[in-house]
CSV table of C-alpha atoms in Angstrom, one decimal:
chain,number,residue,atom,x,y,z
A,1,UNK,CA,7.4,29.7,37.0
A,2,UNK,CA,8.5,27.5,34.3
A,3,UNK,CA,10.9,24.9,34.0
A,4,UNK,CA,11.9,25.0,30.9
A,5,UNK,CA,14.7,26.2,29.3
A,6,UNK,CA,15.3,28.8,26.6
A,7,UNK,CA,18.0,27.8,24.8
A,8,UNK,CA,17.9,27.7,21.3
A,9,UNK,CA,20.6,26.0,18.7
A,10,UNK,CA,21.5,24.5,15.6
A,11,UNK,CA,19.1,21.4,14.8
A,12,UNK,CA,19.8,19.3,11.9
A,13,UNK,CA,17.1,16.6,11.3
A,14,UNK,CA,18.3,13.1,9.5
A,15,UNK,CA,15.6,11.6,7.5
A,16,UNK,CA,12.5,13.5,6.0
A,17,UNK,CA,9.4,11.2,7.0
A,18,UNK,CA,6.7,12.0,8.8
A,19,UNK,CA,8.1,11.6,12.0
A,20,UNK,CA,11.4,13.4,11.1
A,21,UNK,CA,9.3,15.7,9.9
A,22,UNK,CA,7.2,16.7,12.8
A,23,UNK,CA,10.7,16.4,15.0
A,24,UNK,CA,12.2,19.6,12.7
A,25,UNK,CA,8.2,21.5,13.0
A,26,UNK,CA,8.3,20.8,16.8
A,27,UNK,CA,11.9,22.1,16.8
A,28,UNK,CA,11.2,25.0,14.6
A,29,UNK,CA,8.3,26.5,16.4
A,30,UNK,CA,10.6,26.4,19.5
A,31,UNK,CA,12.8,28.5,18.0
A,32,UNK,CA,15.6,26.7,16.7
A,33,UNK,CA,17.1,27.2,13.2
A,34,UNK,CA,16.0,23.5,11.4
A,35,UNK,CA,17.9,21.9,8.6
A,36,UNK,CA,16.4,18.8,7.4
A,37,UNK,CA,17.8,16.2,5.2
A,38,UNK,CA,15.7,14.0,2.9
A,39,UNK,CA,16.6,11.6,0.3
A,40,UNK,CA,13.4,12.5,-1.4
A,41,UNK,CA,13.8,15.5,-3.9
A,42,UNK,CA,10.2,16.2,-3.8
A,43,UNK,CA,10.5,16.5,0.0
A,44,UNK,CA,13.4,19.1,-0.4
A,45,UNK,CA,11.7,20.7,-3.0
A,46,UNK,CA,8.3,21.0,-0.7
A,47,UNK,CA,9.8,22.0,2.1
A,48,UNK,CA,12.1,24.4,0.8
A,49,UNK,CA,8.8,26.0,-1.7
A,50,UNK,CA,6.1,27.7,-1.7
A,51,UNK,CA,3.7,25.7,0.0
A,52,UNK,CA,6.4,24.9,2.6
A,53,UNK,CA,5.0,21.4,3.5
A,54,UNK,CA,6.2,18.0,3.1
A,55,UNK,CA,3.5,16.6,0.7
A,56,UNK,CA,5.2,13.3,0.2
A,57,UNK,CA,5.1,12.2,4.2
A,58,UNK,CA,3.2,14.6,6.1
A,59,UNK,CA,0.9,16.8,3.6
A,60,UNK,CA,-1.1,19.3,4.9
A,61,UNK,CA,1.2,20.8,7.9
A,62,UNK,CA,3.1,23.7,7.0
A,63,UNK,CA,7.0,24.2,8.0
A,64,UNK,CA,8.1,27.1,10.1
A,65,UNK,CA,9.7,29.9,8.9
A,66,UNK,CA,13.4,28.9,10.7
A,67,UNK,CA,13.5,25.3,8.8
A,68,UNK,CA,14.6,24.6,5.8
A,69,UNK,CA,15.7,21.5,3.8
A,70,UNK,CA,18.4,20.2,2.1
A,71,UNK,CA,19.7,16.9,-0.1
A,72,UNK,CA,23.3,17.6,1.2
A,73,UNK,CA,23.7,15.5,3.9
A,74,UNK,CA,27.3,16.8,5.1
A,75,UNK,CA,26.1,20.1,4.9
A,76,UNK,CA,23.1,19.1,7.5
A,77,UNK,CA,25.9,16.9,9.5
A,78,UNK,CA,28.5,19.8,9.5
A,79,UNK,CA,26.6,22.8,10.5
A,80,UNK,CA,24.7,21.6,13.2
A,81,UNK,CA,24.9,21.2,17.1
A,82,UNK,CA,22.1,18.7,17.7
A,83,UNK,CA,21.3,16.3,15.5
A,84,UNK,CA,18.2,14.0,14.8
A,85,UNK,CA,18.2,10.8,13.4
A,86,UNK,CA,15.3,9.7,12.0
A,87,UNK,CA,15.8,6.7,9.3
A,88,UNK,CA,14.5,3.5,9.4
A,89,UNK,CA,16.9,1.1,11.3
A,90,UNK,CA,18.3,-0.8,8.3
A,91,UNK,CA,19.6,2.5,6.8
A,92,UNK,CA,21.4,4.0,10.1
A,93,UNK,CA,24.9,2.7,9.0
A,94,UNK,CA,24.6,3.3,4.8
A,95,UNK,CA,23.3,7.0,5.8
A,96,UNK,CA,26.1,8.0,8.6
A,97,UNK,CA,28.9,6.4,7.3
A,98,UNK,CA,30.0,8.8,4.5
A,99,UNK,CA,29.6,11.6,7.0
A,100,UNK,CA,30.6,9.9,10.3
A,101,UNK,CA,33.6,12.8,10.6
A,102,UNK,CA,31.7,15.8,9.6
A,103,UNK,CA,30.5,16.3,12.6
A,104,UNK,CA,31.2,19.0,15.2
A,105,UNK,CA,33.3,17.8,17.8
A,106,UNK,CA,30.9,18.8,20.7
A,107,UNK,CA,27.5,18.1,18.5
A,108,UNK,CA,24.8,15.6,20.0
A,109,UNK,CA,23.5,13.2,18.5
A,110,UNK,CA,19.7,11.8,19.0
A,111,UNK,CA,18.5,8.4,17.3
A,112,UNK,CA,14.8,8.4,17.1
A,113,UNK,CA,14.9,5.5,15.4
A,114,UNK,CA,13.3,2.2,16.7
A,115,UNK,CA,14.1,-1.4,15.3
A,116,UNK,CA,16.6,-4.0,15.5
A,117,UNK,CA,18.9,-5.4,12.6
A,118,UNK,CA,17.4,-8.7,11.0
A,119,UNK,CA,21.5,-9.7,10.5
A,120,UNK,CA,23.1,-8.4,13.4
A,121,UNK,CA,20.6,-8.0,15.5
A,122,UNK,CA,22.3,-4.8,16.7
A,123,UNK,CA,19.7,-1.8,17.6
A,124,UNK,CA,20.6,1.8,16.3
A,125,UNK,CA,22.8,2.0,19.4
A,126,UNK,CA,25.0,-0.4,18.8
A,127,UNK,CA,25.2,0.2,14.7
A,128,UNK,CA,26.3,3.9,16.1
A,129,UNK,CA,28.6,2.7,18.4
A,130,UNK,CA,30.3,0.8,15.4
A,131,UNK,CA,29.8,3.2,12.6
A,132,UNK,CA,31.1,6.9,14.7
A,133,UNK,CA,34.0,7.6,15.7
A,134,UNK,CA,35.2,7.2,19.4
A,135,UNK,CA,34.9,10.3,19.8
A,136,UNK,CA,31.3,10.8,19.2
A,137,UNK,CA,30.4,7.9,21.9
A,138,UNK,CA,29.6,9.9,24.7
A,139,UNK,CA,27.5,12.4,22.7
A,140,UNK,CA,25.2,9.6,21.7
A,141,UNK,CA,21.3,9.9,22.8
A,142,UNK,CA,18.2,8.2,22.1
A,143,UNK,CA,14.5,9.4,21.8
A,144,UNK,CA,11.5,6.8,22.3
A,145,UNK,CA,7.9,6.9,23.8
A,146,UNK,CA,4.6,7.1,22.8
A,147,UNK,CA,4.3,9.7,19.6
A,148,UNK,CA,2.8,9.6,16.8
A,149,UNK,CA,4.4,12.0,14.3
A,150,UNK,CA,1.1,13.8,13.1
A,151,UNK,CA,-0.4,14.4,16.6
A,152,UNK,CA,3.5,16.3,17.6
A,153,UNK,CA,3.2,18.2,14.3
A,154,UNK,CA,-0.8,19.4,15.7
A,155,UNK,CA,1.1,20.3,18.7
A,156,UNK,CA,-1.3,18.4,20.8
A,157,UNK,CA,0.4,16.9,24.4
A,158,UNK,CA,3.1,14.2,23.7
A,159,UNK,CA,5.4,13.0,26.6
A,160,UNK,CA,8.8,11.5,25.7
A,161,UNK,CA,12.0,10.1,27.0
A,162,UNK,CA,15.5,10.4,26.1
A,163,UNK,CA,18.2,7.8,27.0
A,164,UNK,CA,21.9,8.4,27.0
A,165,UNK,CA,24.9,6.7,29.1
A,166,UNK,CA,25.5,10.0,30.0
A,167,UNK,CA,23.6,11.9,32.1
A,168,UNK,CA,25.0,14.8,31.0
A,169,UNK,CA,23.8,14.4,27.7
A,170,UNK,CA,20.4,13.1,28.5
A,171,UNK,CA,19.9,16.0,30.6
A,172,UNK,CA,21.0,18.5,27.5
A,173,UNK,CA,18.7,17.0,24.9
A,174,UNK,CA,16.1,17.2,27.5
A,175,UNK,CA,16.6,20.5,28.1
A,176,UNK,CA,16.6,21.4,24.0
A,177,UNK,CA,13.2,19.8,23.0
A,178,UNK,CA,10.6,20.2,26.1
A,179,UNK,CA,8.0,22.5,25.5
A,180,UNK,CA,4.9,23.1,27.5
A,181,UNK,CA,3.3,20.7,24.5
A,182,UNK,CA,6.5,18.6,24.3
A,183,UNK,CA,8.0,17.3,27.4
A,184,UNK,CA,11.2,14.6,28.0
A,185,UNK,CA,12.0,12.7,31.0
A,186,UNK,CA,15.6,11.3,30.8
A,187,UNK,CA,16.8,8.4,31.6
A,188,UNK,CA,21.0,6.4,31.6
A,189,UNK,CA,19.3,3.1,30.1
A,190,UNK,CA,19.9,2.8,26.5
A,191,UNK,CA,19.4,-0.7,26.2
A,192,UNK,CA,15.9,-0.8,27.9
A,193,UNK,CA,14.7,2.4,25.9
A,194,UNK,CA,15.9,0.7,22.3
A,195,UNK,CA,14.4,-2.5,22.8
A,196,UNK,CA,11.0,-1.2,24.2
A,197,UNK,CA,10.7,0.9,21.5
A,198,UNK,CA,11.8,-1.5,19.0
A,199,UNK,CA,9.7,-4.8,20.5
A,200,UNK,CA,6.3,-3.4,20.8
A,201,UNK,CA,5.7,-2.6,17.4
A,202,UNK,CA,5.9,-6.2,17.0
A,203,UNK,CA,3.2,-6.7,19.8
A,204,UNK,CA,1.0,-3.9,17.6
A,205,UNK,CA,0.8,-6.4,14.8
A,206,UNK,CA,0.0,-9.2,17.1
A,207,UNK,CA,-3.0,-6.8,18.6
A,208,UNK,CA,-4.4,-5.6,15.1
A,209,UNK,CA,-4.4,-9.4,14.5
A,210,UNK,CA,-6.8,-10.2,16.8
A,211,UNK,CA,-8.5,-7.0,16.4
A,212,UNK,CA,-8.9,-8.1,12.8
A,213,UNK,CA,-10.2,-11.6,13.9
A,214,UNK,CA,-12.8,-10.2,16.1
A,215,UNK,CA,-11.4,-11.5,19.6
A,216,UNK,CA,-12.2,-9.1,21.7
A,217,UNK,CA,-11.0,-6.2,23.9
A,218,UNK,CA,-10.4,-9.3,26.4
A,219,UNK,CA,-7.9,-11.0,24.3
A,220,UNK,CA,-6.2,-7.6,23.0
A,221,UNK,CA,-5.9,-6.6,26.8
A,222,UNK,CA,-4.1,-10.1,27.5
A,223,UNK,CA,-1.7,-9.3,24.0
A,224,UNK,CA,-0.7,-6.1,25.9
A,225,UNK,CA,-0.2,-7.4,29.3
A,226,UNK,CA,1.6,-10.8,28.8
A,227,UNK,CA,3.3,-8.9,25.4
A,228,UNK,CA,5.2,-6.4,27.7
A,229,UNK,CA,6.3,-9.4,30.3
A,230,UNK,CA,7.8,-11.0,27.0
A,231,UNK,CA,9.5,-7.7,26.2
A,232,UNK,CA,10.9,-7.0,29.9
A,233,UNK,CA,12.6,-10.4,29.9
A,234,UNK,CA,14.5,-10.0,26.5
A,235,UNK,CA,15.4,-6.7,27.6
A,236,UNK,CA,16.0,-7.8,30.5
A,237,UNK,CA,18.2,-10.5,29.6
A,238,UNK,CA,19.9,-7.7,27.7
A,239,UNK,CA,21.6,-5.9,30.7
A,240,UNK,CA,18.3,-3.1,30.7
A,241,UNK,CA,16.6,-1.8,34.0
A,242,UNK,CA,13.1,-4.1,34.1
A,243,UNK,CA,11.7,-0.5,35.5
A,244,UNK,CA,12.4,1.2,32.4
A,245,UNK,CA,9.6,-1.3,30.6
A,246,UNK,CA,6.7,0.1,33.1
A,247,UNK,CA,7.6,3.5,31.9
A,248,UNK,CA,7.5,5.7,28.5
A,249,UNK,CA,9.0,3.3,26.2
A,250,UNK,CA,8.2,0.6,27.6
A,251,UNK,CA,4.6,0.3,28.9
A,252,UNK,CA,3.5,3.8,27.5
A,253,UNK,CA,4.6,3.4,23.3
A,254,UNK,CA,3.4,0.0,23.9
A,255,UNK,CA,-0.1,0.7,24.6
A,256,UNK,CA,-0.4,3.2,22.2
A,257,UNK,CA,1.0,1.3,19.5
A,258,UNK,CA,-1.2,-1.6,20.2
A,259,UNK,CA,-4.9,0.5,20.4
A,260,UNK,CA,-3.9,3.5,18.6
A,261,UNK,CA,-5.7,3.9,15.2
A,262,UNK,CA,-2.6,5.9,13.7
A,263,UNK,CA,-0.5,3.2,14.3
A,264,UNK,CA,1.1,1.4,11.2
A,265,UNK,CA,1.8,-1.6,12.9
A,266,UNK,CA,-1.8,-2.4,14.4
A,267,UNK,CA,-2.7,-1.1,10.7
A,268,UNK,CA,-1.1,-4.1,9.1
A,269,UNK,CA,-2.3,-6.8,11.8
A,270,UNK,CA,-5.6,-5.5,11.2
A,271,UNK,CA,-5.4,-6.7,7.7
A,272,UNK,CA,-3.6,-9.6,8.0
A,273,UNK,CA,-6.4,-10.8,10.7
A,274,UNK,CA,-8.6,-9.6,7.8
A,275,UNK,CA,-6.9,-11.9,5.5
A,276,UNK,CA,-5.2,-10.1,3.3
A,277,UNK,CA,-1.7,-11.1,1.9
A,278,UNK,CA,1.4,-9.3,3.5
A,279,UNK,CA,3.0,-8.6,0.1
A,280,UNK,CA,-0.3,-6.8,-0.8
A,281,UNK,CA,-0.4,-4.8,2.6
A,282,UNK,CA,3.1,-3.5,1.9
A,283,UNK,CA,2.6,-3.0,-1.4
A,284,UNK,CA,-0.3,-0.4,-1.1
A,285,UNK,CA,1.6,1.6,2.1
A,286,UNK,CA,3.4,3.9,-0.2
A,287,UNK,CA,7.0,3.8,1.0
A,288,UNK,CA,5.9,3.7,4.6
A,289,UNK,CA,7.4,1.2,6.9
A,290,UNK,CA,5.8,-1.0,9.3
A,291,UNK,CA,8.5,-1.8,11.7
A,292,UNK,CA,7.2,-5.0,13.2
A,293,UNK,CA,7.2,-6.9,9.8
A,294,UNK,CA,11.0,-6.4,10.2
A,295,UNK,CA,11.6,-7.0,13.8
A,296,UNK,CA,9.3,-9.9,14.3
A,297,UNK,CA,12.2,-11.8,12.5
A,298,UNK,CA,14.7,-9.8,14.8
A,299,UNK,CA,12.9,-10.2,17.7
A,300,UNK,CA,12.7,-14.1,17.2
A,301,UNK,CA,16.2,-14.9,16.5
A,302,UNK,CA,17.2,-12.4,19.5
A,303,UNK,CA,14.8,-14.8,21.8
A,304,UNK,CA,16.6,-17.6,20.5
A,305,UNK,CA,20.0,-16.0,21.0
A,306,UNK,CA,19.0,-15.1,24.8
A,307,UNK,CA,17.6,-18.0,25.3
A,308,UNK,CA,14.3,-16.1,26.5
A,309,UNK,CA,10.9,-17.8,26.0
A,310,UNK,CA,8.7,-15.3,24.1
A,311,UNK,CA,5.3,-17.8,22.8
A,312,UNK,CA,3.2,-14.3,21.5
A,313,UNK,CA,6.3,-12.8,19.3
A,314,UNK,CA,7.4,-16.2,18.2
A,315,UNK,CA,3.8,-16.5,17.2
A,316,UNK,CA,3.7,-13.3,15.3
A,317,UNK,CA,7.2,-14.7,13.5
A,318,UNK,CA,5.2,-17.3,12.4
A,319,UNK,CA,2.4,-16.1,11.2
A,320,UNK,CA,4.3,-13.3,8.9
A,321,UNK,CA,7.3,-15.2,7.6
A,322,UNK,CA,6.0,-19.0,8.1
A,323,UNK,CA,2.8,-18.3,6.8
A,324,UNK,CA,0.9,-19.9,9.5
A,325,UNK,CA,-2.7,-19.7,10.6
A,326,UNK,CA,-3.3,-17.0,13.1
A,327,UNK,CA,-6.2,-18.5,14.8
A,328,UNK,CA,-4.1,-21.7,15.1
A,329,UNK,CA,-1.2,-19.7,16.3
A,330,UNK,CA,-3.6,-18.2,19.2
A,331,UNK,CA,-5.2,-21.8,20.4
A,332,UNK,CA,-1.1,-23.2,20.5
A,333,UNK,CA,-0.3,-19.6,22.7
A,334,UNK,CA,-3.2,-20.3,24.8
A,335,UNK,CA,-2.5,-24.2,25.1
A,336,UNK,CA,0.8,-24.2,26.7
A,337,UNK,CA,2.3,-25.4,29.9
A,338,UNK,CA,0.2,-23.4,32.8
A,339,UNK,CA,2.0,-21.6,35.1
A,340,UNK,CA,2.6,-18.9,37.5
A,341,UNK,CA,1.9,-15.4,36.2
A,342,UNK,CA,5.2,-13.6,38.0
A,343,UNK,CA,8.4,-14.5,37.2
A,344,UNK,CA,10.8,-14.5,40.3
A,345,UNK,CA,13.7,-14.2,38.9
A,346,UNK,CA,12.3,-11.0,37.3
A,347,UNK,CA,11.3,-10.0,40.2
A,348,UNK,CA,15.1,-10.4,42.0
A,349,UNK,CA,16.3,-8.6,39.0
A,350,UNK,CA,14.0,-5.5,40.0
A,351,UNK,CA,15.3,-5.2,43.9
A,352,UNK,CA,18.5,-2.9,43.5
A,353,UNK,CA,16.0,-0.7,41.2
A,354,UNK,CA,13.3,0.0,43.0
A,355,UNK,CA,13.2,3.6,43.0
A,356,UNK,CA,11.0,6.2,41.3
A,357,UNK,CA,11.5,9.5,40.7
C-alpha cells in the first residue's frame, strides 16, 4: 500500500536552469500542470517548441506534455498554487519583488535555492521574509539535499527534505512532490536546512582542491569530516538544530557535493588545485554558477560575525579572493593549536534534541 499521495495542482517553477528545470519535469510526470518561467528567451522558446527541451541548461531531456513555459513572470506567480523558486541567491529579491502581491493568497511557496548574500548575509529565507508580504510568511518552504538536477530529470532515486516553520506547510509540500523515485522528509528547521545547503558547496571547492593537488582520499575524507563540524557550529550558532547537519542537508548534500563528479563546485576546486586562474574557470562555465565562489566570502564574514572559528572555509576564502597558495593554506590548517576532536559545548547544544524519527 502506498504512502503517497495523489494530489495534483498548479505548479509554477521560478527560474529555468537545470535544476529548475528538472523540478518542473519531476513535477510534470507526476501529473501536475507546470508553468515555468525563464529569463532566457531561448529557454521559453525550447520548452514551449517542437523539440520541447531546454537546450540552453539541460539539453537532451524532453519536457512533459503538462509543462509549458513562459517569460511572464506574474502570469507564472498569479496562476499557480505551489510555487518553486529556483534562482541563484543574489537574484531572489530583484526577481520577487515586482510580483510579491500576485500571488494567491493560499499559494506555497518553495525556495530551492542555496547561498547566502555576500552584503547582507541574509539566506533566501530571510530575503523572503523581507521582500513578501506578511501574509505570505507562513506559506514559506524550503527544499535542500543531495540532488543533482540531471540525475532527478533521469528519474533515477533522489531523497530530499523540505523545511518550513510550519508543519503544516512542510507536510503539504511533502505530500505534492514525493514519488516512488522522488521522496521528501520534512523538517521545522529553516535555519539549519539553508545554511547546510548553502555552506557545503563551499567545502566542495575545498575538496576538488585537494583532489586537484593529488592529496589523497585521506585528506578529502578529513575536508568532509572536520568541514561538516565547521558547518554545524555556524549553524549552530545561528539558532539551527545541530541534528539537522547529520541529516539530508546537512551531512547527505555535503558528501555528495564534495565526491560527486556532477558537482560544479568540486568542478571548479579541481581546477584551481590544477592551477588554473578563477577568472578563466568562470569564464568558460557558460552562465552556470558555482555557488561556493560566492559564499566562501559569505561564509567568512558570517564566521567573523558569529564569532565561530572555521580554519578550512577561512582557508578556502583565501585562496579564492586573497589569492593565496593552496598547499600553503593546507600546511597553516594542518599546523594549528592541537586539540580535542568534540566540542562540548556542541555537544550540550544536542541534549534537548536527541530524537530521531
Amino acid at each position: 500500500m502506498s504512502g503517497l499521495s495523489t494530489e495534483r495542482t498548479s505548479v509554477g517553477v521560478v527560474g529555468g536552469g537545470a535544476w529548475g528545470t528538472a523540478l518542473a519535469v519531476h513535477c510534470a510526470r507526476m501529473g501536475h500542470q507546470v508553468l515555468l518561467w525563464a529569463l532566457e528567451p531561448e529557454v521559453v522558446e525550447g520548452i514551449n517548441g517542437p523539440s520541447r527541451e531546454n537546450c540552453l541548461y539541460l539539453p537532451g531531456h524532453k519536457c512533459p506534455a503538462g509543462m509549458s513555459a513562459s517569460a511572464s513572470l506574474q502570469e507564472v506567480a498569479s496562476s499557480c498554487n505551489l510555487l518553486l523558486l529556483v534562482v541563484p541567491t543574489p537574484f531572489v529579491e530583484k526577481t520577487l519583488a515586482p510580483v510579491a502581491a500576485a500571488f494567491k493568497p493560499d499559494a506555497i511557496l518553495v525556495s530551492c535555492t542555496k547561498g547566502i548574500l555576500n552584503d547582507t548575509l541574509e539566506t533566501p529565507h530571510e530575503i523572503l521574509l523581507r521582500v513578501l508580504p506578511r501574509a505570505a510568511h507562513s506559506q514559506l518552504a524550503y527544499l535542500s539535499g543531495p540532488s543533482f538536477a540531471s540525475e532527478v530529470v533521469a528519474g533515477l532515486p533522489t531523497v530530499v527534505t523540505i523545511a518550513a516553520q510550519e508543519e503544516r506547510v512542510a507536510a503539504r509540500v511533502q505530500s505534492l512532490l514525493s514519488t516512488p523515485r522522488f521522496r521528501c522528509y520534512r523538517t521545522t528547521d529553516v535555519i539549519g536546512v539553508e545554511l547546510g545547503g548553502a555552506l557545503k558547496n563551499v567545502l566542495a571547492i575545498a575538496c576538488g582542491i585537494s583532489d586537484g593537488l593529488n592529496l589523497g582520499n585521506n585528506a578529502r575524507a578529513a575536508l568532509i569530516t572536520r568541514g561538516l563540524a565547521e558547518i554545524t557550529r555556524l549553524a549552530v550558532a545561528k539558532g539551527a538544530n545541530p541534528l539537522t547537519m547529520g541529516g539530508l542537508a546537512g551531512m547527505g548534500d555535503l558528501v555528495l557535493t564534495c565526491t560527486g563528479d556532477l558537482s560544479r563546485n568540486r568542478s571548479v576546486g579541481l581546477r584551481l588545485g590544477r592551477g588554473e586562474r578563477l577568472a578563466d574557470i568562470t569564464a568558460s562555465m557558460h552562465g552556470a554558477v558555482a555557488e561556493g565562489v560566492l559564499t566562501s566570502r559569505a561564509a567568512y564574514e558570517l564566521s567573523k560575525r558569529l564569532r565561530v572559528e572555521v580554519p578550512i572555509i577561512e582557508g578556502i576564502w583565501r585562496v579564492i579572493h586573497e589569492d593565496e597558495d593552496a598547499l600553503t593554506v593546507v600546511e597553516n590548517v594542518m599546523s594549528r593549536e592541537l586539540k580535542p576532536e568534540l566540542d562540548m559545548s556542541m555537544l550540550a547544544a544536542m541534549a534537548p534534541s536527541m530524537a530521531f524519527v
